[in-house]
Short mmCIF file of C-alpha atoms in Angstrom, two decimals:
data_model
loop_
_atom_site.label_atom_id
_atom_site.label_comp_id
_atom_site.label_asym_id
_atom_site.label_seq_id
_atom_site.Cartn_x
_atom_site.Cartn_y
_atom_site.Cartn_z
CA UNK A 1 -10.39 -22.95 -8.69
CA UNK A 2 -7.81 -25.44 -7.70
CA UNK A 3 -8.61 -27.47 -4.51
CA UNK A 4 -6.08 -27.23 -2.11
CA UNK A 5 -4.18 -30.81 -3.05
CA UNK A 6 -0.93 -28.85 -4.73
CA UNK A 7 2.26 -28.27 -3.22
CA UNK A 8 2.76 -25.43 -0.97
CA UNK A 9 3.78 -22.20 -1.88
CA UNK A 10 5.29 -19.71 0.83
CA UNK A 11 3.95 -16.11 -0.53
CA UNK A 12 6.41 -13.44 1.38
CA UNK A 13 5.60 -10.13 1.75
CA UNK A 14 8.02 -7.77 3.75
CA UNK A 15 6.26 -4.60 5.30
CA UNK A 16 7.19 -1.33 6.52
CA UNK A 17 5.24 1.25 6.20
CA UNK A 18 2.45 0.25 4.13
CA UNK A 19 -0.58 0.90 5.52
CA UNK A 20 -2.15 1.90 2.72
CA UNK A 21 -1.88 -0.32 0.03
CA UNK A 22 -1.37 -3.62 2.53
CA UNK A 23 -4.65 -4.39 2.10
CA UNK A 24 -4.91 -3.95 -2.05
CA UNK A 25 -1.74 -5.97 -2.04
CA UNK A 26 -3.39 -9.18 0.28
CA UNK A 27 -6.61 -9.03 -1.58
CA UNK A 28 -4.42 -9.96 -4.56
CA UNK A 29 -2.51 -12.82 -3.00
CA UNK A 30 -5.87 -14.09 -1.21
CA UNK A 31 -7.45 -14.47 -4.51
CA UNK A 32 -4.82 -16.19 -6.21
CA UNK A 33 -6.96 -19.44 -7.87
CA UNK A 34 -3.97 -21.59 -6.68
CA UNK A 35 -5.08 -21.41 -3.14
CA UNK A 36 -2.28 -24.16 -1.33
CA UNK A 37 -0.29 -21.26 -0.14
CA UNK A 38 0.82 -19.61 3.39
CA UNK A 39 1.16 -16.24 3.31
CA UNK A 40 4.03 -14.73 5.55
CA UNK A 41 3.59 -11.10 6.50
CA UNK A 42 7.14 -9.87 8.19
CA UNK A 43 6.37 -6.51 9.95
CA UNK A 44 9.71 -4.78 9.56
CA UNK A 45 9.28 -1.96 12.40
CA UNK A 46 6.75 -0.45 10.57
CA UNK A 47 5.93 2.95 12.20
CA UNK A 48 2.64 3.79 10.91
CA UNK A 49 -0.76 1.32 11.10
CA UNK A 50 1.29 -1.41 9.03
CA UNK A 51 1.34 -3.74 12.18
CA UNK A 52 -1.83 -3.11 12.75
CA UNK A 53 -3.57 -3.95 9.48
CA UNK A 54 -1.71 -7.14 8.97
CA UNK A 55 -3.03 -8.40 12.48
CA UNK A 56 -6.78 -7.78 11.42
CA UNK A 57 -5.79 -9.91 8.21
CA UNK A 58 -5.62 -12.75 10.96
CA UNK A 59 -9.17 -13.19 11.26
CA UNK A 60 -9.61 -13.19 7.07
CA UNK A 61 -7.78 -15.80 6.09
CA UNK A 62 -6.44 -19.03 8.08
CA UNK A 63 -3.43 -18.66 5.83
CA UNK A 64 -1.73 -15.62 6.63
CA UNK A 65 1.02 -15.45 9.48
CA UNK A 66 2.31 -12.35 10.85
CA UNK A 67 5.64 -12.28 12.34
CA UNK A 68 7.28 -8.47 14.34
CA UNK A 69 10.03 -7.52 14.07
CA UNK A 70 12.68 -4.56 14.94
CA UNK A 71 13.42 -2.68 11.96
CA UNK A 72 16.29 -4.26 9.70
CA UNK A 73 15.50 -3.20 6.03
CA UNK A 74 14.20 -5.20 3.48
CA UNK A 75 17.26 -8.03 3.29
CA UNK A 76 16.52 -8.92 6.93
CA UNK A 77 12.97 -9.20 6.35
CA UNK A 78 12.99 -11.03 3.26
CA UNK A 79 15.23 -13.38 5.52
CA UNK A 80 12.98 -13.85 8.60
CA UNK A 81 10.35 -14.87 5.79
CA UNK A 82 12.46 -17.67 4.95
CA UNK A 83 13.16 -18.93 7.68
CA UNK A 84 9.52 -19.16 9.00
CA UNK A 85 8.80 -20.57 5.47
CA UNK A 86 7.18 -24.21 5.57
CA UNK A 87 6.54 -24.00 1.77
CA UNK A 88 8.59 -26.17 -0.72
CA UNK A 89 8.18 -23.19 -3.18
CA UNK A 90 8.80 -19.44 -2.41
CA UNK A 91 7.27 -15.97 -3.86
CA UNK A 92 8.15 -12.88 -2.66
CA UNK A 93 6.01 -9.77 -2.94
CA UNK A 94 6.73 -6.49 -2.35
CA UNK A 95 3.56 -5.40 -0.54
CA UNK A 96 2.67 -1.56 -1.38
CA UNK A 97 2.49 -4.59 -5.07
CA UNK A 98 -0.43 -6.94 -6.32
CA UNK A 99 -0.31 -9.62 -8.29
CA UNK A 100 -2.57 -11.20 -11.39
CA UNK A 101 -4.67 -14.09 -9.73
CA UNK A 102 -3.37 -16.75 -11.45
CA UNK A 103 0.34 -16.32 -11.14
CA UNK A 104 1.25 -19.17 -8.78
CA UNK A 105 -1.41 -21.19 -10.68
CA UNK A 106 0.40 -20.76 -14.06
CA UNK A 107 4.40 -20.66 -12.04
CA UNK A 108 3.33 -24.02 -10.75
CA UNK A 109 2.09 -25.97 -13.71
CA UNK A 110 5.38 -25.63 -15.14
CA UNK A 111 7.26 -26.28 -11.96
CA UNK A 112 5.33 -29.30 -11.42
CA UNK A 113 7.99 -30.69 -14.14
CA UNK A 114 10.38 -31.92 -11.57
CA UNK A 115 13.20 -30.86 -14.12
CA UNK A 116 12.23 -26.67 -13.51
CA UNK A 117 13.62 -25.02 -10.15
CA UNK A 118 12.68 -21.22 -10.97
CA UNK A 119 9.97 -19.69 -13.39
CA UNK A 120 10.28 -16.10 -14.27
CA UNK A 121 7.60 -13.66 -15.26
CA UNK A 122 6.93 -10.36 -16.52
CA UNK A 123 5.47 -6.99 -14.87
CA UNK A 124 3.02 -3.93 -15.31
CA UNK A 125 3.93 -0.89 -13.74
CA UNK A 126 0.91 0.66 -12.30
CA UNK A 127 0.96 4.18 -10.28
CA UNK A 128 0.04 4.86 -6.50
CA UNK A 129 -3.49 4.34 -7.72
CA UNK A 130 -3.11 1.35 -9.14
CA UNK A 131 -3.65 2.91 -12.31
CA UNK A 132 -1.47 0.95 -15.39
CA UNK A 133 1.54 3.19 -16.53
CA UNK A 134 3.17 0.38 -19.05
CA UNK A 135 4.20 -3.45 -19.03
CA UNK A 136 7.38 -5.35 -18.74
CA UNK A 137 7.53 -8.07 -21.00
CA UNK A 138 10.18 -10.64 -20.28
CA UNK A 139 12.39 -11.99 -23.36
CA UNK A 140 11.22 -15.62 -24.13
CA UNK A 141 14.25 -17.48 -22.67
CA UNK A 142 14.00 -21.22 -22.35
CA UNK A 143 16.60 -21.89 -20.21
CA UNK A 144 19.08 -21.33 -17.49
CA UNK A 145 21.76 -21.15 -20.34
CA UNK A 146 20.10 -17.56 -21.67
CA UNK A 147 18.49 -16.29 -18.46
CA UNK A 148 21.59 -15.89 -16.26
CA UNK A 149 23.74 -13.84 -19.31
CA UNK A 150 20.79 -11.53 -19.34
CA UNK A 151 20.26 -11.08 -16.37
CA UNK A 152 23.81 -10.48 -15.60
CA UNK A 153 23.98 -8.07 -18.24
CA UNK A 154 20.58 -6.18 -17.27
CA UNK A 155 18.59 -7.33 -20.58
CA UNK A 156 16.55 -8.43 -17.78
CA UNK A 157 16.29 -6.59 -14.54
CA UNK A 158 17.37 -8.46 -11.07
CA UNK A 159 13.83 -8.33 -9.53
CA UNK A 160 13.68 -10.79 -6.32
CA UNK A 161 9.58 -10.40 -7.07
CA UNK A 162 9.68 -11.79 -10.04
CA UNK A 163 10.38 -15.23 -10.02
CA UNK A 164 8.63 -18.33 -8.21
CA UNK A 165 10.80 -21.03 -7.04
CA UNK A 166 12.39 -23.84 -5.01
CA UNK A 167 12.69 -22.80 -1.48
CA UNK A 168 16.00 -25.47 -1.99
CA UNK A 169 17.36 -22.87 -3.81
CA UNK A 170 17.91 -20.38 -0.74
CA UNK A 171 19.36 -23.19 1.21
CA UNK A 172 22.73 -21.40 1.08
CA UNK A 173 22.12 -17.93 -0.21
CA UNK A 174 20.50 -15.11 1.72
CA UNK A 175 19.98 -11.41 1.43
CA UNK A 176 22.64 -8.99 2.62
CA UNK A 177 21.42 -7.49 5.37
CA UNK A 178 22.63 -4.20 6.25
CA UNK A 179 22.91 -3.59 2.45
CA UNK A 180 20.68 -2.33 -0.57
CA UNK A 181 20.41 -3.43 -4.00
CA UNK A 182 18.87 -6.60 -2.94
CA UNK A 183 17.97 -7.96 -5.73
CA UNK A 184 21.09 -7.52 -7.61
CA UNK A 185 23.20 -9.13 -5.08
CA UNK A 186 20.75 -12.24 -4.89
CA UNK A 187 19.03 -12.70 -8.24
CA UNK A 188 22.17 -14.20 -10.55
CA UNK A 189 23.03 -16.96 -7.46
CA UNK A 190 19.65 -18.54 -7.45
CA UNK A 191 19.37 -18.60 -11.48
CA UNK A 192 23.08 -19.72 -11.76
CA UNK A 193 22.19 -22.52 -9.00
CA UNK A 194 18.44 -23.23 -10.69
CA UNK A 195 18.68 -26.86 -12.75
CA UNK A 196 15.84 -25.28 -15.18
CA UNK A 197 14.45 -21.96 -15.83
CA UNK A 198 10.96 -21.34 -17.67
CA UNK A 199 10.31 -17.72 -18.97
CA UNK A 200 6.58 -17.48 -18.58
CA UNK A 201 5.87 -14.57 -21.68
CA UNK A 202 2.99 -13.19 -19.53
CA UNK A 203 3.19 -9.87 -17.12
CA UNK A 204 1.73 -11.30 -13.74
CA UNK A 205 3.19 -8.81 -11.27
CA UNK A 206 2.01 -5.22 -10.62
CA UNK A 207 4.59 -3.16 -9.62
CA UNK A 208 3.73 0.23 -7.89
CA UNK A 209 5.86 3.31 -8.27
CA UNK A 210 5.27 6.01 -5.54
CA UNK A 211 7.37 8.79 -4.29
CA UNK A 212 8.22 7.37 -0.79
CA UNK A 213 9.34 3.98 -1.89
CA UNK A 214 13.26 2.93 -1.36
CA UNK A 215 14.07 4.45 -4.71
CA UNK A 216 11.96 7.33 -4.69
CA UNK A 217 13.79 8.60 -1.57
CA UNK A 218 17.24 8.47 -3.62
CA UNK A 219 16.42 11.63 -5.37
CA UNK A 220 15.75 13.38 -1.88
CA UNK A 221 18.21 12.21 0.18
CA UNK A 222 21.81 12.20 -1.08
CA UNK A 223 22.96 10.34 1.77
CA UNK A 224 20.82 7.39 1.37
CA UNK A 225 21.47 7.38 -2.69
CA UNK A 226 25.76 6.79 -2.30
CA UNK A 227 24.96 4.91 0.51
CA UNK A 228 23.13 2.95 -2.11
CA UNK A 229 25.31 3.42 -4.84
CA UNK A 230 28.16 1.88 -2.69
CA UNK A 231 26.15 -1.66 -2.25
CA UNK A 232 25.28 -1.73 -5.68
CA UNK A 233 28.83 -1.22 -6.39
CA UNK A 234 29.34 -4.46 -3.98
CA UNK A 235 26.74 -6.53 -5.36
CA UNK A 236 28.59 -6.18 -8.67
CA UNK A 237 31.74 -6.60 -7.77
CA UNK A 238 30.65 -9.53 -5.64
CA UNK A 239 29.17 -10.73 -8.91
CA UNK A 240 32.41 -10.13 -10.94
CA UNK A 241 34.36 -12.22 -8.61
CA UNK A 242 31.67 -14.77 -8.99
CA UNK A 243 32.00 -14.87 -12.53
CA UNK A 244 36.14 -15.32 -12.15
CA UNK A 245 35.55 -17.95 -9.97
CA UNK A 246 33.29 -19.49 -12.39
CA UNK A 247 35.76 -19.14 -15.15
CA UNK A 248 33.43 -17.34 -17.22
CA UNK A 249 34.51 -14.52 -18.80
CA UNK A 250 32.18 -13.83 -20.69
CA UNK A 251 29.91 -13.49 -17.60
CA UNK A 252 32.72 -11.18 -15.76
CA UNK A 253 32.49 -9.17 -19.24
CA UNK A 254 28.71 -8.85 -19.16
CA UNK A 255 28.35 -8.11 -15.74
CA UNK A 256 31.59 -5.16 -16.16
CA UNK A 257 29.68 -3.82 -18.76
CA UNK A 258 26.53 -3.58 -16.81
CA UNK A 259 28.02 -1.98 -13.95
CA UNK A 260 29.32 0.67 -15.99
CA UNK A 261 26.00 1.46 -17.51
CA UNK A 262 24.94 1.91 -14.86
CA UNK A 263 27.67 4.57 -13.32
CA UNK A 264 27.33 6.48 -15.83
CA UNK A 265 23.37 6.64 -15.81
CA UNK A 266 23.60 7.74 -12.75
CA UNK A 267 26.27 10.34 -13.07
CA UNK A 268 23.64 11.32 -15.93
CA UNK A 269 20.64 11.36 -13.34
CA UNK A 270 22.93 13.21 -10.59
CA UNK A 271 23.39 16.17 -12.75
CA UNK A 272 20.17 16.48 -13.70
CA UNK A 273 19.34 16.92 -9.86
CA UNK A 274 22.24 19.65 -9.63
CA UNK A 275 23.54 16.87 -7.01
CA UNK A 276 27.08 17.99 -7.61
CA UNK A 277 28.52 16.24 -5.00
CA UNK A 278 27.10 12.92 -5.91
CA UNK A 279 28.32 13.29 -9.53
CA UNK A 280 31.84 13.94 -8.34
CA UNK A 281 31.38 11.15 -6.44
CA UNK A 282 30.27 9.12 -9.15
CA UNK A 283 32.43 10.58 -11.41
CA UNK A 284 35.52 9.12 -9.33
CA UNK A 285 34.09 5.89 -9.29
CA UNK A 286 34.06 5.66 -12.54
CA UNK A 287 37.81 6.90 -13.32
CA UNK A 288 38.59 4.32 -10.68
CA UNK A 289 36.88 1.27 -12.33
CA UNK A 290 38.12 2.39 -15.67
CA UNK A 291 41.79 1.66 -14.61
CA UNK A 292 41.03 -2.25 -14.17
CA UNK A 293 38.76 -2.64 -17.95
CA UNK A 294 40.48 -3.55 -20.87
CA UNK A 295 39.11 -1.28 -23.63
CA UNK A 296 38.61 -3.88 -26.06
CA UNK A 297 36.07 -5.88 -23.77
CA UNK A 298 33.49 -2.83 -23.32
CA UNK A 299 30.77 -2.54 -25.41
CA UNK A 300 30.72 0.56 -27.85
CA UNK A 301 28.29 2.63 -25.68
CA UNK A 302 30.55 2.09 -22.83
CA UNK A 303 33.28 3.10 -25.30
CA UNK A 304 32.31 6.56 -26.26
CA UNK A 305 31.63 6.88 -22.73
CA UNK A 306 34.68 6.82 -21.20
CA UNK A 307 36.26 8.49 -24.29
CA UNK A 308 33.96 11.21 -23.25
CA UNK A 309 34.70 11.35 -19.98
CA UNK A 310 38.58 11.25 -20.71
CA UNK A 311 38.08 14.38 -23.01
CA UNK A 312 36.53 16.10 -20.10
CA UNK A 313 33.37 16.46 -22.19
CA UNK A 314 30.72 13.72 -20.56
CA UNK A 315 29.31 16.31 -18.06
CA UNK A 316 28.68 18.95 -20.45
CA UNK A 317 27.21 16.90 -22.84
CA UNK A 318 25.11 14.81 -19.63
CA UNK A 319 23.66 18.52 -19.13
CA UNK A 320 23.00 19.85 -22.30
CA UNK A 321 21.14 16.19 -22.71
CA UNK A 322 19.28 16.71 -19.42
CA UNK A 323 18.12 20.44 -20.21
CA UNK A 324 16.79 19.28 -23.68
CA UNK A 325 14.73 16.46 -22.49
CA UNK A 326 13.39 19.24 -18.98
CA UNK A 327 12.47 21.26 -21.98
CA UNK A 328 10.65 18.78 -24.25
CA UNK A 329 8.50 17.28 -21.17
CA UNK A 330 7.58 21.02 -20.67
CA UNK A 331 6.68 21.30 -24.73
CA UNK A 332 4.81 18.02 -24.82
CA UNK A 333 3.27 18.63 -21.41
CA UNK A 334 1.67 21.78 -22.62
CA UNK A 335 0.34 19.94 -26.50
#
């Protein structure tokens, strides 16, 4: 195990409602063999024994900090962990999550090159528990040059989690608070502003998938999903205009593209639900941001698409394509 003679890493878990796997997730972050870390837990309002939990953690470990707070979603406490953060590196983790034990160990080899600002890692899904479902590996990018066009075109996904780097970078960009889709609103900025990114080829972050996390409450509550279907629409177009600015168009392209993919898989997972208001919904977004693409510039998926969708034939054939994959889960469940 590493003495504790490296430079600090702030580890930054925002919690609400996690009184259950809070302490699976700190055990995890505790027993990280880089051990030069502080670990901020921001209790978001948490109704349930949340609060509680991360209080006893006080007496476990001198490096844990627990800071209350009034409810404000994830972007506000994300922010209130930066902004208590004394580290000259930053790691959040989501904590209903673990993580491998030597993640900041093998993120802060590289970053001890003075030249890297951001290493990025692969995940492992695991189930509520903690069983492995399948891994995540990321594509072995060298450099900022690759990452961001991936990333921008959702090759990669926009996961704050998993990534360890400069706190420097956040010096100017925050999470929108009062908005979901974090992560994609956040993610391109600090890769775009990073001097170096290192892709490290190994999966080093568990992340848990359980019915009563942020997106498993989209498919029960149709409020909450176009309320977050609306930000994510922001955070892209926020991203497009960022792009423009940029005078890449080839970024603006990529990140188009993306955002269409992922209308339409969501006007896809809408009808599956019978959510019929939501697909309209959907569906209107779509014709709307279809008016402002040149046809030429969208991949060929996106293509047949919208030809689809012009022909008045994308929501039969989204429900025909729904019913036959109901009905093989139902076939394969049974073999």
């Amino acid at each position: 195990m590493e003495q504790k003679k490296g430079r600090l890493v702030s580890v930054i878990l925002p919690a609400y409602n996690v009184a259950n796997y809070l302490d699976d997730c700190l055990e995890s972050v505790i027993s990280q063999t880089y051990i030069n870390t502080e670990i901020i837990i921001v209790d978001d309002g948490s109704t349930d024994d949340t609060a509680g939990k991360a209080d006893d953690w006080l007496s476990k470990d001198d490096r844990i900090r627990v800071v209350h707070q009034k409810n404000g979603g994830l972007s506000a406490a994300r922010n209130t962990g930066l902004r208590h953060a004394q580290g000259e590196f930053i790691l959040f983790v989501d904590p209903d999550d673990r993580i491998d034990e030597s993640l900041i160990f093998k993120c802060m080899t590289l970053l001890n090159d003075d030249s890297v600002s951001l290493v990025h890692f692969g995940y492992r899904l695991i189930d509520e528990n903690g069983l492995l479902r399948e891994k995540n590996f990321p594509d072995t990018l060298a450099n900022t040059d690759e990452l961001l066009p991936a990333i921008l075109s959702d090759k990669i996904p926009s996961h704050s989690w998993q990534l360890l780097c400069r706190k420097e970078l956040y010096s100017d960009i925050t999470f929108p608070e009062g908005h979901k889709a974090e992560d994609l609103a956040t993610t391109y900025k600090l890769i775009a502003k990073a001097k170096k990114c290192v892709v490290l080829p190994d999966c080093l972050y568990e992340y848990r998938v359980r019915s009563s996390s942020i997106l498993g409450e989209l498919e029960l509550n149709h409020t909450k999903a176009l309320k977050y279907y609306e930000d994510e629409l922001l955070a892209f177009h926020e991203m497009i205009d960022w792009a423009v600015v940029q005078k890449r168009e080839d970024y603006a392209v990529a990140a188009r593209n993306n955002m269409m993919r992922h209308l339409f898989y969501h006007y896809k997972h809408l009808l599956a639900l019978d959510d019929a208001q939501g697909a309209d919904w959907i569906c209107m977004q779509i014709k709307e941001e279809l008016k402002s693409l040149f046809l030429r510039r969208m991949d060929p998926l996106n293509k047949v698409r919208s030809f689809m969708l012009k022909l008045n034939f994308l929501g039969l054939f989204y429900r025909l394509n729904n019913l036959l994959e109901k009905n093989v889960k139902k076939i394969l469940h049974k073999i």
